[in-house]
XYZ file of C-alpha atoms in Angstrom:
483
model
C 27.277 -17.086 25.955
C 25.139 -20.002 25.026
C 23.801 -20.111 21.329
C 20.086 -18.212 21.360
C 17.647 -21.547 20.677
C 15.627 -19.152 18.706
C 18.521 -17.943 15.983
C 17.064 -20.817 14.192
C 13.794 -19.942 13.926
C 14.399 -16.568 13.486
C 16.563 -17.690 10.183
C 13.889 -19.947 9.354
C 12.686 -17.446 7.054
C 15.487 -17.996 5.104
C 15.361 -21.536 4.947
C 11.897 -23.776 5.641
C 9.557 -20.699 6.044
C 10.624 -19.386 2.481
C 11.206 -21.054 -1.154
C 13.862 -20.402 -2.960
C 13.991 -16.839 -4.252
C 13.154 -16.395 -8.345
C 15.630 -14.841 -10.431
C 15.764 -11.313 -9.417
C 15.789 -9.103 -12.540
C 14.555 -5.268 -10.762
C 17.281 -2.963 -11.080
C 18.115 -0.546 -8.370
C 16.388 2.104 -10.523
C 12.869 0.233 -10.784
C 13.030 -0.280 -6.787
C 14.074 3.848 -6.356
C 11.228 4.356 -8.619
C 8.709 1.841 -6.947
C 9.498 3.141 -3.676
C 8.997 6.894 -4.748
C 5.729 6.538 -6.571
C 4.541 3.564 -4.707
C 2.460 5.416 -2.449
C 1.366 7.720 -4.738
C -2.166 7.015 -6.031
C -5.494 9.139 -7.103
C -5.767 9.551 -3.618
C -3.571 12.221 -3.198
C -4.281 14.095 -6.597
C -8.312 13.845 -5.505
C -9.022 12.406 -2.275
C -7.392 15.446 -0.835
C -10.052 17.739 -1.196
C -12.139 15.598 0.972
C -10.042 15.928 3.817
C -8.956 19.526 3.883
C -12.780 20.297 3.382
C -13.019 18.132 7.323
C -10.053 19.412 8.922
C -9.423 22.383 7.639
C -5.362 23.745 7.128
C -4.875 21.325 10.079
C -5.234 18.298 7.310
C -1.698 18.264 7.477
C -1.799 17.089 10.761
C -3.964 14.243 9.363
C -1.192 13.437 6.671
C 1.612 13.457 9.367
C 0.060 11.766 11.640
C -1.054 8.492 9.002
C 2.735 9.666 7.874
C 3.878 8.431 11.339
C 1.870 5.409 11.726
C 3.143 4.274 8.017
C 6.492 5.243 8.857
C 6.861 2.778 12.231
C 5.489 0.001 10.199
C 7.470 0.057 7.114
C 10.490 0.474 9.332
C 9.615 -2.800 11.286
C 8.970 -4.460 8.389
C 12.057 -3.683 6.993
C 14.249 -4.703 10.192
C 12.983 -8.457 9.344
C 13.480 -8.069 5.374
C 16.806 -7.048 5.859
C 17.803 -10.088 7.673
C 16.344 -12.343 5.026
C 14.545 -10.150 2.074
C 11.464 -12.691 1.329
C 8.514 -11.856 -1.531
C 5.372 -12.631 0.797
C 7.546 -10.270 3.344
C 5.096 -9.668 6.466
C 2.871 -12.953 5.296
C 6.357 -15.079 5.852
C 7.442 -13.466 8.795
C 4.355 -13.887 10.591
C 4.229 -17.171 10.024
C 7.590 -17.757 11.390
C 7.271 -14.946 14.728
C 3.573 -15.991 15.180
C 2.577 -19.267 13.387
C 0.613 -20.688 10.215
C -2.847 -19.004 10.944
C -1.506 -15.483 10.792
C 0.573 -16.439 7.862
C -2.894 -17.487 6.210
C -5.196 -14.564 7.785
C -2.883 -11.869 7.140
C -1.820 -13.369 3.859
C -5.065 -13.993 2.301
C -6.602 -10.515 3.122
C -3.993 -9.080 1.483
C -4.447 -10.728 -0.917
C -7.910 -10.068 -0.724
C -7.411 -6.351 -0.301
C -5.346 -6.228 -3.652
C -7.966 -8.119 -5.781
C -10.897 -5.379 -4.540
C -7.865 -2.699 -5.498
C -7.693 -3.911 -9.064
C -11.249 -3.629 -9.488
C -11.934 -0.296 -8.182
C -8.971 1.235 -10.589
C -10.461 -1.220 -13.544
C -13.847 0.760 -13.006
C -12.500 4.157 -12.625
C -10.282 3.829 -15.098
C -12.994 2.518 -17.514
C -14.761 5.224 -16.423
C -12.022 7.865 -17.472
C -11.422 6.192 -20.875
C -15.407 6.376 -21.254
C -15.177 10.408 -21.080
C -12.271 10.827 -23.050
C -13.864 8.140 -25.859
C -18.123 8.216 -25.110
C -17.566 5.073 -27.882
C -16.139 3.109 -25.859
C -18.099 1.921 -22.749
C -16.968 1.958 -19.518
C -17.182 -1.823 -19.170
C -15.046 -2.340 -22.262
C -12.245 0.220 -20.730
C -12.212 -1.558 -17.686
C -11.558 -4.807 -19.283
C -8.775 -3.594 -22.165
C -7.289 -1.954 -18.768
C -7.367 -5.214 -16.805
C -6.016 -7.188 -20.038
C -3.318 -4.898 -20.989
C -1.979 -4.741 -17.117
C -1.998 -8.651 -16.653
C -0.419 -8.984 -20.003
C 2.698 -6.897 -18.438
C 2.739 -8.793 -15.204
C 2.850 -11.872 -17.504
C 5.652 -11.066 -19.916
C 8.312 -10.758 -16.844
C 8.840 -9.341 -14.015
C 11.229 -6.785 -15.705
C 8.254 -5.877 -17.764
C 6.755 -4.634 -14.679
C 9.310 -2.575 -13.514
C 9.886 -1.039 -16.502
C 6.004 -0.001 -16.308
C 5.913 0.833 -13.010
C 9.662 2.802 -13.461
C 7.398 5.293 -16.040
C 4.170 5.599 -14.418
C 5.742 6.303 -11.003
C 8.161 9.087 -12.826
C 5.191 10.891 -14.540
C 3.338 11.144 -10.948
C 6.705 12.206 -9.183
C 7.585 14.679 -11.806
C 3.683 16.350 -11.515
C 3.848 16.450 -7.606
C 7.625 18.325 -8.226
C 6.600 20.585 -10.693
C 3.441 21.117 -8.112
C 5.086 22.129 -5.334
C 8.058 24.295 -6.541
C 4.814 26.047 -8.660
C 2.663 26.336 -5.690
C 5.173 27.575 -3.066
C 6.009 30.341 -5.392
C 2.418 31.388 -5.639
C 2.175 30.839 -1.895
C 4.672 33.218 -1.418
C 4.205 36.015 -3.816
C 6.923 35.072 -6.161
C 4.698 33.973 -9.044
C 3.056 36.353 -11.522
C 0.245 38.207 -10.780
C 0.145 36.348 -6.872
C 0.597 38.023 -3.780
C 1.435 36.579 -0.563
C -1.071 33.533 0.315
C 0.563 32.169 3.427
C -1.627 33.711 5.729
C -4.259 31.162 4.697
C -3.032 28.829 6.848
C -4.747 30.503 9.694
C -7.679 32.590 8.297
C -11.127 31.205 7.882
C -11.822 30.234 10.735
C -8.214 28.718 12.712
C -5.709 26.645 11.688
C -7.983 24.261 13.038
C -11.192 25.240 12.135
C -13.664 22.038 12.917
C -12.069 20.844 16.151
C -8.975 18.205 16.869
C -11.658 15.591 16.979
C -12.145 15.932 12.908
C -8.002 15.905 12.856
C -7.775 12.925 14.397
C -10.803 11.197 12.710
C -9.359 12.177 9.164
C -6.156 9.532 10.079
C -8.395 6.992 9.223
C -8.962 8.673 5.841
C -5.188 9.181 5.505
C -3.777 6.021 5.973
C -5.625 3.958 3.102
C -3.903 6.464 0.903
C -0.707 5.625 2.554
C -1.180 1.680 1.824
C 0.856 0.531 -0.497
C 4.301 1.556 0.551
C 4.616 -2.324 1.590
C 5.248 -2.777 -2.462
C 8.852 -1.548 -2.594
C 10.011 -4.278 0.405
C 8.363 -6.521 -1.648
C 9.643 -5.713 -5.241
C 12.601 -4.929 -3.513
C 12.801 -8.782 -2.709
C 13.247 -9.760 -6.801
C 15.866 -7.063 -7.107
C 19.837 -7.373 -7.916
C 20.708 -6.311 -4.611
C 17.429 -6.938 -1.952
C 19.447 -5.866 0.736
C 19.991 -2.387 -0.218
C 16.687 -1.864 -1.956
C 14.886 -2.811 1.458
C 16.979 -0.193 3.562
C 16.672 2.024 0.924
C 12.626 1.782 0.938
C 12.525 1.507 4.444
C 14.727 4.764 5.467
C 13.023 6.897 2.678
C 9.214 6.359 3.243
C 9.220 9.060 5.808
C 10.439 11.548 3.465
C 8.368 10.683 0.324
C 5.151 10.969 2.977
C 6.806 14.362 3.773
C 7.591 15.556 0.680
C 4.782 14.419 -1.381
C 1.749 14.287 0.773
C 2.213 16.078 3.189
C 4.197 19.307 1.328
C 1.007 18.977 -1.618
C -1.829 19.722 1.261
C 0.262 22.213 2.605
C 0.772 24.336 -0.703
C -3.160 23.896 -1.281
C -4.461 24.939 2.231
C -1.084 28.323 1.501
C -2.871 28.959 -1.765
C -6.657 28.265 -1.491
C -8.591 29.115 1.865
C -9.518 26.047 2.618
C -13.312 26.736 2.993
C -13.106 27.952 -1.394
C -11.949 24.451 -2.435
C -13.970 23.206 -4.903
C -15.410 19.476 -4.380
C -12.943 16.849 -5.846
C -16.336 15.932 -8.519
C -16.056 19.455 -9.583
C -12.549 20.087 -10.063
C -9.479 18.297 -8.381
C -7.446 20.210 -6.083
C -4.138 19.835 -7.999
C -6.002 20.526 -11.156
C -8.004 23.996 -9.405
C -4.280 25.112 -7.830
C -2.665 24.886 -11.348
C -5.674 26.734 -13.059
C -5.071 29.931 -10.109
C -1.613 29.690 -11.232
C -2.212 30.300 -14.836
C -1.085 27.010 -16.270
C -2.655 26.494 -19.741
C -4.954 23.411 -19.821
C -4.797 22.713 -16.192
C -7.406 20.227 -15.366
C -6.388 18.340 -18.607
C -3.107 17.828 -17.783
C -4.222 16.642 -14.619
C -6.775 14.574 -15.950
C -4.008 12.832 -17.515
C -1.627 12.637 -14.332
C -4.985 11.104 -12.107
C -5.162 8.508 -15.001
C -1.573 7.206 -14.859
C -1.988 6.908 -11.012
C -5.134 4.986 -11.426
C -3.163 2.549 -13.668
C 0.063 2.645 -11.999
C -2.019 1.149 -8.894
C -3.645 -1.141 -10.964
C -0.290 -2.537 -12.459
C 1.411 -2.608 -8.683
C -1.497 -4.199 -7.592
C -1.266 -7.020 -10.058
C 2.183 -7.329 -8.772
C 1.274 -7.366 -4.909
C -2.026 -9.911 -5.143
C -0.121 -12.437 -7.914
C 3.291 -12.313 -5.650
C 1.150 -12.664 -2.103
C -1.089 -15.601 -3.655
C 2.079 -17.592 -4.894
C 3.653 -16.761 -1.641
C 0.825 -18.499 0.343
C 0.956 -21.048 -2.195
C 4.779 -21.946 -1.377
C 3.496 -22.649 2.152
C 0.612 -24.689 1.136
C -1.430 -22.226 2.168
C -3.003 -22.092 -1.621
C -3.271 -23.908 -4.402
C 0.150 -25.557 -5.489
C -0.284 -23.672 -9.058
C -0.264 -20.839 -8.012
C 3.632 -20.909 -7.180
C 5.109 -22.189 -10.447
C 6.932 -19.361 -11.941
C 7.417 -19.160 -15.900
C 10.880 -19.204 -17.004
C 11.481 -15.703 -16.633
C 9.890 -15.812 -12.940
C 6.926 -14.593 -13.546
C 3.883 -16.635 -11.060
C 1.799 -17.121 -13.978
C -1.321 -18.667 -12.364
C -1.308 -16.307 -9.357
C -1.137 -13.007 -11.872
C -4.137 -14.842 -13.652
C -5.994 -15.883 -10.803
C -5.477 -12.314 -8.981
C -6.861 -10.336 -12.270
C -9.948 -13.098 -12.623
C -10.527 -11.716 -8.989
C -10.613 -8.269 -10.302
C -12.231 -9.313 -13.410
C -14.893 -10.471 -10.960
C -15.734 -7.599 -9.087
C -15.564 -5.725 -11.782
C -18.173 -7.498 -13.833
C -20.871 -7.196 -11.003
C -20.117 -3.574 -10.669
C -21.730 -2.982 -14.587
C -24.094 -6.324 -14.273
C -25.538 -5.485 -11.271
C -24.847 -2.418 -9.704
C -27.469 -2.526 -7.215
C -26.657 -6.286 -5.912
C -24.286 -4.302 -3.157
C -21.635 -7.052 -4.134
C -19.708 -4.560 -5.466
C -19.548 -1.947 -2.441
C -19.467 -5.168 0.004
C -15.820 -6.069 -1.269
C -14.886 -2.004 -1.085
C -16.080 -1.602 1.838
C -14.571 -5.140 3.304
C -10.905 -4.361 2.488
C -11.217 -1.486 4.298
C -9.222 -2.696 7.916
C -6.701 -4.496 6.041
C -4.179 -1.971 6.255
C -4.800 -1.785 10.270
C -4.393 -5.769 10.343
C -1.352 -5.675 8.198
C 0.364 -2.783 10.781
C -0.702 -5.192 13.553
C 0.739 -7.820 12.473
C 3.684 -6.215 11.413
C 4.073 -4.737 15.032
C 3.116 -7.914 16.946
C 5.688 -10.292 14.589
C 8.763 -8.290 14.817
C 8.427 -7.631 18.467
C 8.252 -11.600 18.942
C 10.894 -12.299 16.704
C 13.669 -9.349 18.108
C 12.543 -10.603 21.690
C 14.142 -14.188 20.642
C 17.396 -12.197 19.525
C 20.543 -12.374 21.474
C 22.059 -8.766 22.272
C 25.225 -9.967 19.643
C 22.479 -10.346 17.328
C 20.536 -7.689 17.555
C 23.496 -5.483 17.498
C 24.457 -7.300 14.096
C 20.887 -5.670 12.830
C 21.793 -3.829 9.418
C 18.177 -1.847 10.102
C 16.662 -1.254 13.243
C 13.499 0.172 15.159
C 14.314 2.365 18.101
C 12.760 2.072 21.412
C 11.931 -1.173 21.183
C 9.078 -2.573 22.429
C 7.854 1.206 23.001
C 7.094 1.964 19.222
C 5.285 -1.530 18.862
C 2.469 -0.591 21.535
C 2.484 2.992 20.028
C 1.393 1.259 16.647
C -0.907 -1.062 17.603
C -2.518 1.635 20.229
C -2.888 3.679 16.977
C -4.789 0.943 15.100
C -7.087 0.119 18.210
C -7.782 3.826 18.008
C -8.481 4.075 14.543
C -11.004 1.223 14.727
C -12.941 3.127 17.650
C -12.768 6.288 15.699
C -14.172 4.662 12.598
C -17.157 3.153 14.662
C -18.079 6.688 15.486
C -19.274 7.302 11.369
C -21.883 5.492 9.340
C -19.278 4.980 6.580
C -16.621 3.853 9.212
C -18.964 1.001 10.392
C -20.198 -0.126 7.618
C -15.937 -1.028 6.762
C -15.325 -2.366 10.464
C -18.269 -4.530 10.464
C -18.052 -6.136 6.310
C -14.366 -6.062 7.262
C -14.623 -8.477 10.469
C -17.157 -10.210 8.084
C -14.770 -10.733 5.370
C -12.105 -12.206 8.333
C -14.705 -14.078 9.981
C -15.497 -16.394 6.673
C -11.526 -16.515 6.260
C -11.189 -18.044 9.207
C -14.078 -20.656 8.598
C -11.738 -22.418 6.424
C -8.890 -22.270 8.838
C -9.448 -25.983 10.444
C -9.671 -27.580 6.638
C -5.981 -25.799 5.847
C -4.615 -26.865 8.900
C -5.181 -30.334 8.410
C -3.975 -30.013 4.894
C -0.840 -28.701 6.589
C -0.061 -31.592 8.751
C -0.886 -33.949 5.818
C 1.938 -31.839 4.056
C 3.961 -32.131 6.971
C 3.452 -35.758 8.132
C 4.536 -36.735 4.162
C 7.849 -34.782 4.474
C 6.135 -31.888 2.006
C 6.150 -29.489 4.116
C 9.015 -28.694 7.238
C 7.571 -27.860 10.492
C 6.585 -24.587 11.399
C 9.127 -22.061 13.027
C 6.813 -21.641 16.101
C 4.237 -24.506 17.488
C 1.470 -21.615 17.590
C -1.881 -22.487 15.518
């Protein structure tokens, strides 16, 4: 059979559409641990509440199906990372399947997206340390959070994976200890309980409000699910990138199983769903372990919500610094940005990416009522649908240019191929219409589009910086003519 005149560009992102990798210093352990707590943020310990008080017990459909839509992404994106494991991942392999201005849209909102993230836990965290410590403001907490996190990010990047190995432990040993408690309770084998199962279909139906509010409540799901990305990406700077990618690839359906999904169902078995308190009164992993007699309950969990908040904010350091010197090794940003310390570390991208934060942070205490501050929360709110997209649409491209020997050679693979790519980006489409149907949803969609729109504004200046790169032997052409 004739060579495939694709291979080439398919292992471009091994060669022109990547820089060389850093010196990878993750251990398998850090990457395990990443890939188990990576997904695990306040979210799930608060943000809960909110949607079993929509859906009902049927919330778990919610969290399966945002489970589903996570699942299919992460397992395209890791069929191209296991063929050449790359830091900017989906950024890189867009570029290469689709061309330089998806590299740059899809790069830079991330980017984008990760900046806003870093704010938002720098102000609830402040926020946290203010109630613990009225002393201290909330401003001040925010910033000794933001210095202390970019300070880790800076030393090396085993600094952050020793950080993120600890945080991610406490919040997988909590959600454990959670649901071995709560299933216990749920079915009579605690003291004092009795059997709570039948919760599941009192008050009302399993599904109490409707399938519409089921299906609407994805939406809500799947920003908690964003973030599972990180462990492809850390993955990328470990000892053995191959293996950690499978690994955090194959497992991410479990951990959504396990951890989200198996915590709403042991709340909806133990509280009627219709009793939970509001998340601003009590948080429903807090209110569970005070029914089960757990001494100092909502304290413990205070303390469990606050090392999510800054396990996101340290993993979020990591994504935004290691996306911006990814763009940067394309000429996509500033050529700073990529020089790595001698350790590896991107120091002017970590620095750059907490300013960001810094930023946004700042305007939320200066001027609260600008609506800066909810403008850049509310913008980053489709980025996780464009990433999926893009995912979808650039590995689809890419194993269409595969020969049948090569895709056979595939160490990871997505099944029914191209049937699960329209699945996913049907999904998206649909989550977009279902947002538009809710004042909060449009307000996202539309700041969102506006936040893409003035992105791609700039588009014409990069591409000619591009060819100047390219026409002085900087840069190598790209993998696909597209752009």
């Amino acid at each position: 059979m004739a060579p495939n005149p694709h291979s080439e560009q398919i292992e471009a992102v091994a060669s022109d559409a990547v820089a060389p990798m850093p010196s990878r210093k993750l251990k398998s352990r850090h990457v395990t641990m990443i890939a188990l707590g990576g997904i695990i943020g306040a979210s799930l310990f608060v943000g809960s509440a909110n949607v079993i008080l929509s859906a009902g017990p049927a919330a778990i459909l919610s969290y399966l199906g945002g489970g589903l839509i996570v699942f299919l992404a992460m397992r395209m994106l890791g069929e191209m990372a296991a063929v050449r494991p790359a830091v900017g991942s989906f950024m890189e392999y867009a570029r290469v399947g689709l061309g330089d201005w998806a590299a740059y849209i899809v790069g830079w909102l991330y980017w984008y997206f990760w900046v806003g993230v870093i704010a938002y836990e720098a102000v609830v965290g402040g926020g946290m340390l203010n109630a613990w410590f009225p002393a201290l403001p909330a401003w001040a907490g925010s910033l000794i959070l933001l210095a202390i996190f970019v300070t880790t990010n800076l030393i090396s990047l085993r600094a952050f994976g020793e950080t993120e190995f600890w945080l991610a432990s406490i919040k997988v040993v909590a959600i454990v200890v959670f649901l071995g408690a709560g299933l216990l309770f749920a079915f009579g084998l605690w003291p004092d309980s009795t059997l709570s199962v039948a919760n599941l279909w009192q008050h009302g139906g399993f599904m109490p409000n409707g399938f519409g509010v089921v299906v609407s409540s994805i939406a809500l799901v799947l920003f908690a699910y964003f973030g599972a990305e990180i462990a492809v990406m850390a993955a990328a700077e470990s000892e053995d990138p191959a293996k950690g990618i499978r690994q955090a690839a194959n497992t991410v359906i479990w951990r959504v199983m396990l951890f989200y999904v198996g915590a709403v169902l042991v709340i909806v078995m133990v509280v009627p769903w219709n009793q939970l308190p509001s998340p601003d009164e009590i948080p429903p992993f807090a209110y569970v372990f005070s029914l089960l007699g757990i001494p100092f309950a909502e304290e413990i969990m205070t303390l469990v919500i606050f090392t999510a908040v800054i396990s996101v904010l340290n993993s979020g350091t990591y994504s935004a610094s290691r996306m911006f010197a990814a763009l940067s090794e394309q000429k996509l940003a500033p050529a700073i940005m990529s020089k790595r310390s001698k350790r590896g570390v991107p120091v002017a991208a970590v620095i750059a990416s907490t300013a960001g934060g810094l930023v946004a942070t700042l305007v939320n205490f200066i001027a609260p009522s600008s609506g800066i501050y909810e403008f850049i929360m509310n913008s980053t709110g489709l980025v996780a649908l464009f990433v999926f997209v893009f995912i979808a649409v650039t590995q689809w491209r890419l194993r269409a240019r595969m020969t049948p020997e090569e895709q056979a050679q595939l160490k990871l693979k997505v099944w029914l191929f191209p049937v699960l790519n329209i699945v996913l980006i049907a999904a998206a489409i649909g989550i977009v219409v279902i947002m538009l149907g809710s004042e909060g949803g449009r307000a996202q969609v539309l700041t969102s589009l506006i936040a893409a729109g003035a992105l791609a504004l700039f588009w014409p200046i990069v591409r000619k910086k591009l060819q100047r790169a390219r026409a002085a032997g900087e840069l190598e052409d790209a993998s696909v003519a597209v752009g």
